Coordinates of C-alpha atoms in Angstrom, one line a residue:
M1 CA -15.3 69.0 -32.7
P2 CA -12.3 67.8 -34.8
K3 CA -12.0 64.1 -35.4
P4 CA -9.0 62.1 -34.3
N5 CA -8.1 61.2 -37.9
P6 CA -8.9 64.3 -40.1
T7 CA -9.8 64.1 -43.7
I8 CA -7.8 66.2 -46.2
E9 CA -10.6 68.8 -46.2
Q10 CA -10.5 69.0 -42.4
M11 CA -6.7 69.3 -42.4
A12 CA -7.0 72.2 -44.9
A13 CA -9.6 73.9 -42.7
F14 CA -7.3 73.4 -39.6
C15 CA -4.3 74.8 -41.4
K16 CA -6.2 77.9 -42.5
R17 CA -7.8 78.4 -39.1
K18 CA -4.4 78.2 -37.2
G19 CA -2.3 80.2 -39.6
F20 CA -0.4 77.5 -41.4
V21 CA -1.8 77.6 -45.0
Y22 CA -4.2 79.8 -46.9
P23 CA -5.8 79.6 -50.4
S24 CA -3.9 82.0 -52.5
S25 CA -5.7 85.3 -53.1
E26 CA -8.7 84.0 -51.3
I27 CA -10.3 87.5 -51.1
Y28 CA -10.8 87.3 -54.9
G29 CA -12.1 83.8 -54.8
G30 CA -8.8 81.9 -54.7
I31 CA -7.0 80.2 -57.6
A32 CA -6.8 76.4 -57.8
G33 CA -3.5 74.8 -57.2
F34 CA -1.8 77.7 -55.4
Y35 CA -1.5 78.2 -51.7
D36 CA 0.1 80.8 -49.4
F37 CA 1.9 79.8 -46.1
G38 CA 0.9 81.8 -43.0
H39 CA 3.0 82.8 -40.1
L40 CA 3.2 79.3 -38.7
G41 CA 3.3 77.5 -42.0
V42 CA 6.3 79.3 -43.3
E43 CA 8.2 78.4 -40.1
L44 CA 7.3 74.7 -40.4
K45 CA 8.1 74.7 -44.1
N46 CA 11.5 76.3 -43.5
N47 CA 12.3 73.9 -40.6
I48 CA 11.5 70.9 -42.9
K49 CA 13.9 72.3 -45.6
R50 CA 16.5 73.1 -43.0
E51 CA 16.5 69.6 -41.5
W52 CA 16.6 68.0 -45.0
W53 CA 19.5 70.2 -46.1
K54 CA 21.4 69.6 -42.8
T55 CA 21.0 65.8 -43.1
F56 CA 21.7 65.2 -46.8
V57 CA 24.1 68.0 -47.6
Q58 CA 25.8 69.6 -44.7
Q59 CA 26.4 66.4 -42.7
R60 CA 27.7 64.5 -45.8
D61 CA 31.1 64.9 -47.5
D62 CA 29.8 63.3 -50.8
V63 CA 26.9 65.8 -51.5
V64 CA 27.0 69.5 -52.3
G65 CA 24.2 71.9 -53.1
I66 CA 23.2 74.4 -55.7
D67 CA 20.3 76.8 -56.2
G68 CA 19.4 77.1 -59.9
S69 CA 17.2 79.7 -61.7
I70 CA 13.5 79.1 -62.3
I71 CA 13.7 80.2 -65.9
T72 CA 16.5 78.7 -68.0
S73 CA 17.3 78.1 -71.7
P74 CA 14.4 76.3 -73.5
M75 CA 17.1 74.0 -74.9
V76 CA 17.4 72.4 -71.5
W77 CA 13.7 71.3 -71.8
K78 CA 14.1 70.2 -75.4
A79 CA 17.1 68.0 -74.4
S80 CA 15.3 66.6 -71.4
G81 CA 12.2 65.6 -73.4
H82 CA 9.8 67.9 -71.5
I83 CA 8.8 70.0 -74.5
D84 CA 7.9 66.9 -76.6
G85 CA 6.7 64.5 -73.9
F86 CA 5.8 66.1 -70.6
S87 CA 2.1 65.8 -70.7
D88 CA -1.1 64.4 -69.1
V89 CA -4.2 63.2 -70.8
L90 CA -7.0 65.7 -70.8
V91 CA -10.7 65.2 -71.4
D92 CA -13.4 67.9 -71.7
C93 CA -17.1 67.6 -70.8
K94 CA -19.2 68.2 -73.9
K95 CA -22.1 69.5 -71.7
C96 CA -20.5 71.8 -69.0
G97 CA -17.0 72.3 -70.4
S98 CA -15.3 71.0 -67.2
R99 CA -11.8 69.5 -67.7
F100 CA -10.4 66.4 -66.1
R101 CA -7.3 64.3 -66.0
A102 CA -8.3 61.1 -67.7
D103 CA -6.1 58.8 -65.6
T104 CA -7.7 60.2 -62.4
L105 CA -11.2 59.5 -63.7
I106 CA -10.2 56.0 -64.5
E107 CA -8.7 55.4 -61.1
E108 CA -11.8 56.8 -59.3
K109 CA -14.2 54.8 -61.5
L110 CA -12.4 51.5 -61.7
K111 CA -10.5 51.6 -58.4
I112 CA -7.2 50.8 -60.1
S113 CA -3.9 52.5 -60.6
A114 CA -3.6 54.3 -63.9
A115 CA -0.1 55.7 -63.2
G116 CA 2.0 55.4 -66.4
M117 CA -0.9 54.0 -68.4
P118 CA -0.2 54.6 -72.2
F119 CA -2.4 57.1 -74.0
E120 CA -4.0 54.4 -76.2
D121 CA -5.0 52.3 -73.1
I122 CA -6.5 55.4 -71.4
S123 CA -8.6 56.1 -74.5
K124 CA -9.8 52.5 -74.6
E125 CA -10.7 52.4 -70.8
M126 CA -12.6 55.7 -71.0
A127 CA -14.7 54.4 -73.9
R128 CA -15.1 50.8 -72.6
H129 CA -16.5 51.9 -69.2
K130 CA -18.4 54.9 -70.6
I131 CA -16.9 57.2 -68.0
K132 CA -18.9 60.4 -67.5
C133 CA -18.3 64.0 -66.3
Q134 CA -17.9 64.1 -62.5
K135 CA -19.7 67.4 -62.2
C136 CA -22.8 67.1 -64.5
G137 CA -22.8 63.5 -65.7
G138 CA -22.4 64.6 -69.3
D139 CA -20.5 62.8 -72.0
L140 CA -16.8 63.4 -72.3
G141 CA -14.9 64.3 -75.5
E142 CA -11.9 62.4 -77.0
P143 CA -8.8 62.3 -74.7
K144 CA -6.0 64.6 -75.8
R145 CA -2.5 65.3 -74.6
F146 CA -1.9 68.4 -72.5
N147 CA 1.7 69.7 -71.9
L148 CA 2.1 70.6 -68.2
M149 CA 4.7 73.3 -68.6
F150 CA 3.9 77.0 -67.9
S151 CA 5.3 79.0 -70.8
T152 CA 6.5 82.6 -70.6
H153 CA 8.6 85.1 -72.7
I154 CA 12.0 86.5 -72.0
G155 CA 12.4 90.2 -72.8
P156 CA 9.9 92.8 -74.1
I157 CA 8.8 91.0 -77.3
E158 CA 6.5 88.0 -77.3
A159 CA 7.8 85.9 -80.2
E160 CA 8.6 82.2 -80.7
S161 CA 12.3 83.1 -80.3
S162 CA 11.7 84.6 -76.8
K163 CA 9.6 81.7 -75.5
S164 CA 10.7 79.9 -72.4
F165 CA 9.2 78.0 -69.5
L166 CA 8.9 78.0 -65.8
R167 CA 10.9 74.9 -64.8
P168 CA 8.6 71.8 -64.2
E169 CA 11.3 70.2 -62.1
T170 CA 14.6 71.0 -60.5
A171 CA 16.6 68.0 -61.7
Q172 CA 17.6 69.4 -65.1
I173 CA 19.2 72.5 -63.6
I174 CA 21.6 70.1 -61.8
F175 CA 22.4 68.3 -65.0
A176 CA 23.0 71.5 -66.9
N177 CA 25.4 72.7 -64.2
F178 CA 27.0 69.3 -63.7
R179 CA 30.4 70.1 -65.2
L180 CA 30.9 73.3 -63.3
V181 CA 29.8 71.9 -59.9
Q182 CA 31.9 68.8 -60.3
E183 CA 35.0 70.8 -61.1
N184 CA 34.5 73.6 -58.7
A185 CA 33.7 71.4 -55.7
R186 CA 36.4 68.9 -56.8
L187 CA 34.0 66.0 -56.6
K188 CA 35.1 62.5 -57.2
L189 CA 32.7 59.6 -57.9
P190 CA 30.4 58.7 -56.2
F191 CA 28.9 62.0 -55.3
G192 CA 25.6 63.8 -55.2
I193 CA 24.3 67.3 -56.1
A194 CA 21.3 68.5 -54.2
Q195 CA 18.8 71.4 -54.6
I196 CA 15.8 72.8 -53.0
G197 CA 13.6 75.1 -55.1
K198 CA 10.3 76.0 -56.8
A199 CA 8.8 74.0 -59.7
F200 CA 5.7 74.6 -61.7
R201 CA 3.3 72.3 -63.4
N202 CA 0.1 73.3 -65.1
E203 CA -2.0 70.6 -63.5
I204 CA -5.3 69.9 -65.3
S205 CA -7.1 69.3 -62.0
P206 CA -5.2 70.2 -58.8
R207 CA -6.7 68.5 -55.8
D208 CA -6.3 67.2 -52.3
F209 CA -5.0 70.5 -50.7
L210 CA -1.2 70.6 -50.8
F211 CA -0.8 67.2 -52.4
R212 CA -1.3 68.2 -56.1
M213 CA -0.4 71.8 -56.7
R214 CA 0.6 74.0 -59.7
E215 CA 3.4 75.8 -57.8
F216 CA 5.4 73.7 -55.3
E217 CA 8.9 73.2 -53.9
Q218 CA 11.2 70.2 -54.4
M219 CA 14.0 68.8 -52.4
E220 CA 16.1 66.4 -54.4
I221 CA 19.5 64.8 -55.0
E222 CA 21.0 63.5 -58.2
Y223 CA 23.5 60.9 -57.0
F224 CA 26.2 60.0 -59.6
V225 CA 28.3 56.8 -59.7
H226 CA 30.9 55.3 -61.9
P227 CA 29.0 53.2 -64.6
E228 CA 31.1 50.1 -63.8
K229 CA 30.8 50.5 -60.0
Q230 CA 27.1 50.6 -59.5
E231 CA 27.2 47.9 -56.8
E232 CA 29.9 49.5 -54.7
C233 CA 28.0 51.4 -52.0
P234 CA 30.4 51.9 -49.1
Y235 CA 27.5 52.9 -46.8
I236 CA 25.2 49.9 -47.3
N237 CA 26.2 48.2 -44.0
E238 CA 24.6 50.9 -42.0
S239 CA 21.2 50.2 -43.6
L240 CA 21.2 46.4 -44.0
D241 CA 19.1 45.7 -40.9
Y242 CA 16.7 48.6 -41.6
G243 CA 13.1 47.3 -42.1
L244 CA 10.6 48.7 -44.6
N245 CA 7.1 48.0 -45.7
V246 CA 7.8 46.7 -49.2
Y247 CA 5.3 46.5 -52.1
S248 CA 7.3 45.1 -55.1
E249 CA 6.3 44.7 -58.7
E250 CA 5.8 41.0 -58.1
M251 CA 3.5 41.6 -55.1
Q252 CA 1.4 44.0 -57.1
K253 CA 1.1 41.6 -60.1
Q254 CA 0.0 38.7 -57.7
N255 CA -2.4 41.0 -55.7
K256 CA -0.4 40.3 -52.5
N257 CA -0.2 42.6 -49.6
M258 CA 2.9 44.6 -48.8
Q259 CA 5.5 42.9 -46.4
K260 CA 7.9 44.3 -43.9
I261 CA 11.3 43.3 -45.1
S262 CA 14.9 44.3 -44.2
I263 CA 17.1 46.0 -46.7
K264 CA 19.4 43.0 -46.5
E265 CA 16.6 40.6 -47.5
C266 CA 15.5 42.9 -50.3
L267 CA 19.0 42.8 -51.8
N268 CA 19.5 39.0 -51.2
K269 CA 16.2 38.3 -53.0
K270 CA 17.0 40.9 -55.7
I271 CA 13.7 42.7 -54.9
I272 CA 15.8 45.9 -55.0
K273 CA 18.3 45.8 -57.8
T274 CA 21.2 47.8 -56.6
T275 CA 22.8 48.5 -53.2
W276 CA 22.8 52.2 -53.8
H277 CA 19.1 52.3 -54.5
A278 CA 18.4 50.2 -51.4
Y279 CA 20.6 52.6 -49.3
W280 CA 18.9 55.7 -50.4
L281 CA 15.4 54.2 -49.9
A282 CA 16.4 53.4 -46.3
Q283 CA 17.9 56.9 -45.8
M284 CA 14.9 58.8 -47.0
H285 CA 12.5 56.6 -45.0
E286 CA 14.6 57.0 -41.9
W287 CA 14.7 60.8 -42.2
F288 CA 10.9 61.0 -41.8
V289 CA 11.0 58.6 -38.9
S290 CA 13.7 60.5 -37.2
L291 CA 11.5 63.6 -37.2
G292 CA 8.6 61.9 -35.6
A293 CA 6.6 60.2 -38.3
S294 CA 5.4 56.7 -37.7
P295 CA 7.2 54.0 -39.8
E296 CA 4.0 52.1 -40.2
H297 CA 2.5 54.9 -42.3
F298 CA 5.1 54.4 -45.0
R299 CA 5.9 51.9 -47.7
I300 CA 8.1 51.6 -50.7
R301 CA 6.4 50.6 -53.9
Q302 CA 8.2 49.6 -57.1
H303 CA 6.9 50.9 -60.4
V304 CA 5.5 48.1 -62.5
K305 CA 6.3 47.6 -66.2
G306 CA 4.6 50.2 -68.3
E307 CA 4.6 52.7 -65.4
L308 CA 8.3 53.4 -65.6
S309 CA 9.4 56.7 -67.0
H310 CA 11.3 56.4 -70.4
Y311 CA 14.6 57.4 -68.7
A312 CA 14.4 55.0 -65.7
L313 CA 15.9 51.6 -65.3
D314 CA 14.1 51.1 -62.0
T315 CA 11.9 53.4 -59.8
W316 CA 10.6 53.0 -56.3
D317 CA 8.2 55.5 -54.6
L318 CA 8.3 56.2 -50.9
E319 CA 4.5 56.3 -50.3
Y320 CA 2.5 57.5 -47.3
E321 CA -0.9 56.4 -46.2
F322 CA -2.9 59.7 -46.6
P323 CA -6.6 59.8 -45.7
F324 CA -7.3 59.4 -49.5
G325 CA -5.1 56.3 -49.8
W326 CA -1.5 55.3 -50.4
K327 CA 0.1 58.0 -52.5
E328 CA 3.6 59.0 -53.7
L329 CA 5.5 61.0 -51.3
Q330 CA 8.9 60.7 -52.9
G331 CA 10.2 59.2 -56.2
L332 CA 13.5 57.5 -56.3
S333 CA 14.6 56.6 -59.8
N334 CA 17.6 55.0 -61.3
R335 CA 18.0 57.4 -64.3
A336 CA 21.2 55.8 -65.6
D337 CA 23.1 58.1 -68.0
F338 CA 20.0 59.4 -69.8
D339 CA 20.1 63.0 -68.8
L340 CA 23.9 63.7 -69.1
K341 CA 23.9 61.9 -72.5
Q342 CA 21.0 64.0 -73.7
H343 CA 22.6 67.3 -72.6
M344 CA 25.9 66.2 -74.1
E345 CA 24.2 65.6 -77.4
H346 CA 22.2 68.8 -77.5
S347 CA 24.7 71.2 -76.1
K348 CA 27.9 69.6 -77.6
S349 CA 29.5 69.9 -74.2
D350 CA 31.7 67.3 -72.6
L351 CA 30.0 66.1 -69.4
T352 CA 32.3 63.1 -68.8
V353 CA 34.4 62.8 -65.7
F354 CA 38.1 61.7 -65.7
D355 CA 38.6 58.5 -63.7
E356 CA 42.0 58.6 -61.9
E357 CA 42.0 54.9 -61.4
T358 CA 41.5 53.8 -65.0
K359 CA 42.8 57.0 -66.6
K360 CA 39.7 57.1 -68.7
K361 CA 36.8 59.5 -69.1
V362 CA 33.4 58.1 -68.0
L363 CA 29.9 59.3 -68.2
P364 CA 28.4 59.0 -64.7
H365 CA 25.1 57.3 -64.0
V366 CA 22.4 58.6 -61.7
I367 CA 22.0 55.5 -59.6
C368 CA 19.3 57.1 -57.6
E369 CA 17.4 60.4 -57.6
P370 CA 15.5 61.0 -54.3
S371 CA 13.0 63.6 -55.3
Q372 CA 10.6 65.0 -52.7
G373 CA 7.9 67.6 -52.6
V374 CA 8.3 70.0 -49.7
E375 CA 4.5 70.5 -49.4
R376 CA 3.8 66.7 -49.4
A377 CA 6.4 66.3 -46.5
F378 CA 4.5 69.2 -44.8
L379 CA 1.3 67.2 -45.0
V380 CA 3.0 64.0 -43.7
F381 CA 4.3 65.8 -40.6
M382 CA 1.0 67.5 -40.0
F383 CA -1.1 64.3 -40.3
D384 CA 1.3 62.3 -38.2
A385 CA 1.4 65.0 -35.5
Y386 CA -2.3 65.7 -35.4
E387 CA -4.0 64.2 -32.3
Y388 CA -7.3 65.0 -30.7
D389 CA -6.9 64.8 -26.9
K390 CA -10.3 64.0 -25.3
K391 CA -9.0 64.8 -21.8
R392 CA -7.9 68.3 -22.9
D393 CA -10.8 68.6 -25.3
N394 CA -8.5 70.1 -28.0
V395 CA -6.1 69.2 -30.8
V396 CA -2.5 68.5 -29.7
L397 CA -0.1 68.9 -32.7
K398 CA 2.8 66.7 -31.6
L399 CA 5.3 68.0 -34.1
H400 CA 8.9 67.0 -33.5
P401 CA 10.7 69.9 -31.6
K402 CA 13.0 70.5 -34.6
L403 CA 10.1 71.1 -36.8
A404 CA 7.8 73.0 -34.5
P405 CA 7.2 76.6 -35.7
I406 CA 7.3 78.0 -32.2
K407 CA 9.6 76.3 -29.7
V408 CA 8.6 78.0 -26.5
G409 CA 5.4 79.8 -25.4
V410 CA 6.0 82.4 -22.6
F411 CA 3.3 83.9 -20.5
P412 CA 2.5 85.3 -17.1
L413 CA 0.2 83.3 -14.9
V414 CA -2.3 86.2 -14.9
S415 CA -2.3 89.2 -17.1
N416 CA -3.6 91.8 -14.6
K417 CA -0.5 91.8 -12.4
E418 CA 2.0 94.3 -13.8
E419 CA 5.0 92.7 -12.1
L420 CA 4.3 89.3 -13.6
V421 CA 3.8 90.7 -17.1
K422 CA 7.0 92.7 -16.8
K423 CA 9.0 89.7 -15.7
A424 CA 7.5 87.4 -18.3
K425 CA 8.4 90.0 -21.0
E426 CA 11.9 90.1 -19.7
I427 CA 12.3 86.3 -19.9
Y428 CA 10.7 86.3 -23.4
C429 CA 13.3 88.8 -24.6
Q430 CA 16.0 86.5 -23.2
L431 CA 14.7 83.4 -24.8
V432 CA 13.8 84.8 -28.2
K433 CA 17.4 85.5 -28.9
E434 CA 17.9 81.7 -29.2
W435 CA 14.5 80.3 -30.0
A436 CA 11.3 81.1 -31.9
C437 CA 9.0 82.1 -29.0
A438 CA 5.4 83.3 -28.5
F439 CA 4.3 85.8 -25.9
D440 CA 0.7 85.5 -24.8
V441 CA -1.3 87.3 -22.1
S442 CA -4.8 86.7 -23.4
G443 CA -7.3 84.5 -21.6
S444 CA -6.9 81.9 -18.9
I445 CA -3.6 80.0 -18.5
G446 CA -5.4 76.8 -19.6
R447 CA -6.6 78.5 -22.8
R448 CA -3.1 79.7 -23.5
Y449 CA -1.7 76.2 -23.1
S450 CA -4.4 74.9 -25.5
R451 CA -3.5 77.5 -28.1
Q452 CA 0.1 76.4 -28.0
D453 CA -0.8 72.7 -28.0
E454 CA -2.8 73.2 -31.2
I455 CA 0.1 74.8 -33.1
G456 CA 2.7 72.3 -31.9
T457 CA 4.7 74.3 -29.4
P458 CA 6.7 71.7 -27.4
L459 CA 7.3 73.8 -24.3
C460 CA 5.6 76.6 -22.3
A461 CA 7.3 78.7 -19.7
T462 CA 4.9 80.2 -17.1
I463 CA 5.9 83.1 -14.9
D464 CA 4.0 83.0 -11.6
F465 CA 4.3 84.6 -8.1
Q466 CA 6.9 82.1 -7.1
T467 CA 9.1 83.4 -9.9
L468 CA 9.3 86.7 -8.1
E469 CA 10.5 85.0 -5.0
D470 CA 13.0 82.4 -6.2
S471 CA 13.7 83.2 -9.9
T472 CA 12.2 79.9 -11.2
V473 CA 9.6 79.4 -13.8
T474 CA 7.2 76.5 -14.6
L475 CA 8.2 74.6 -17.8
R476 CA 5.4 72.5 -19.3
D477 CA 5.8 69.6 -21.7
R478 CA 3.2 69.7 -24.6
N479 CA 3.0 65.9 -25.0
T480 CA 2.7 64.9 -21.3
T481 CA 1.5 68.2 -19.7
Q482 CA 4.1 67.4 -17.0
Q483 CA 5.7 70.5 -15.4
I484 CA 9.0 71.2 -13.7
R485 CA 10.5 74.2 -12.0
V486 CA 13.5 75.6 -13.7
K487 CA 15.8 78.4 -12.6
I488 CA 15.8 81.3 -15.0
S489 CA 19.6 81.2 -15.2
E490 CA 19.4 77.6 -16.4
L491 CA 16.3 78.0 -18.7
N492 CA 18.2 78.2 -22.0
N493 CA 20.3 75.1 -21.3
V494 CA 17.2 73.1 -20.2
I495 CA 15.3 74.1 -23.3
A496 CA 18.3 73.2 -25.5
R497 CA 18.6 69.7 -24.0
F498 CA 14.8 69.1 -24.4
L499 CA 14.7 70.3 -28.0
N500 CA 17.7 68.2 -28.9
G501 CA 16.1 65.1 -27.3
K502 CA 18.4 65.0 -24.3
N503 CA 15.9 65.9 -21.6

């Protein structure tokens, strides 16, 4: 029987059993760090991306989108620093040959955060605490750097001149296209450029199901501002009263607990340095909450000194309380002008923007970069929706209607009455033109309700003998199990109001 709060292993098993996610090429033993999305998983994943794009691109007049290529000039990755510095620290077991990320071993052994720990400190900690192999208990070799990029070759000849890489992130494609997008879309500062797409990282030890993968998707925005107007956020008033669980650098240093603080207080106390950064933190948190996630399961955590990336002036992570602890869900960095400056230097292209007010060219700053893994968002919504209902004796996946893979389940009350089956099929064909629907005639009506509950379907329409008399159907709410009678002629409108939260 499933537990009310599933572990990551139980969630992986549930996703496989219900058709959400499968280990890639499982019939051949699978391959670590790669997963395939089943018939329900692909719908949920697409719905997540659709809602994100609608909220942060289509409904804003200051953000536009692009879709960049997965393979690009290796000079892009030279300029960004990925070729020389995009690495994790690897250790090999001398006895069994197993490989591990050294920082992960330190975290699990010492119960501390090793994020951003310098190479030299990692080596010292490994030696000082005599950390052993997790698999066989053998001695580990000396730590060494391991570049995380997947390399490939362009064209028929494998030579150094044809070497390229699968992109390890989507951000650099935005920077490389900055000039064209800004001119073509006639963008004026401040503005953002968004992208959803695949990224690839050759993780040493992928783990925790969809949390740490070798192939994944990102949803991110690079938001550009005038370098002299970094405090001029015209939207900040709409977020000032928004409350967040905050875990600042100071709180971490003093071993204090996180506190719920409003954006206004964060700015007044200078916990968050810029209004733009505060605004985007609130926006991204609110997006998850608007789609059904509990606000108490999130916090924002500031990177401490030594953890910051070389390009960042300040970074906050939006974290989620997974079964295996508080972990990064989304990174929001102030990248300043690092990336555009690097690409200007390496490409010899002018990436400045002409400022009409001062009549001068300026190099924009990325005041905030909300960067989100689609699969991690997928996990968040699955964990927050998962509930074991003792009364029903089955899982009820309370996904927000906008995210639910199937919107309406349609079935006849009994499957051995031809007239009911025919009418149910007719109604299904009507509804499927507007909504993702499921038609089911197998088993008892109770079992069919349970099947839809377990995959998150918010509504079920049952065609019974009364339908044949008065052209009404029973519409059942997944969360409450309450039922109402609805005329077939009004069914689409009633469903639309419910799915849009207007029931």
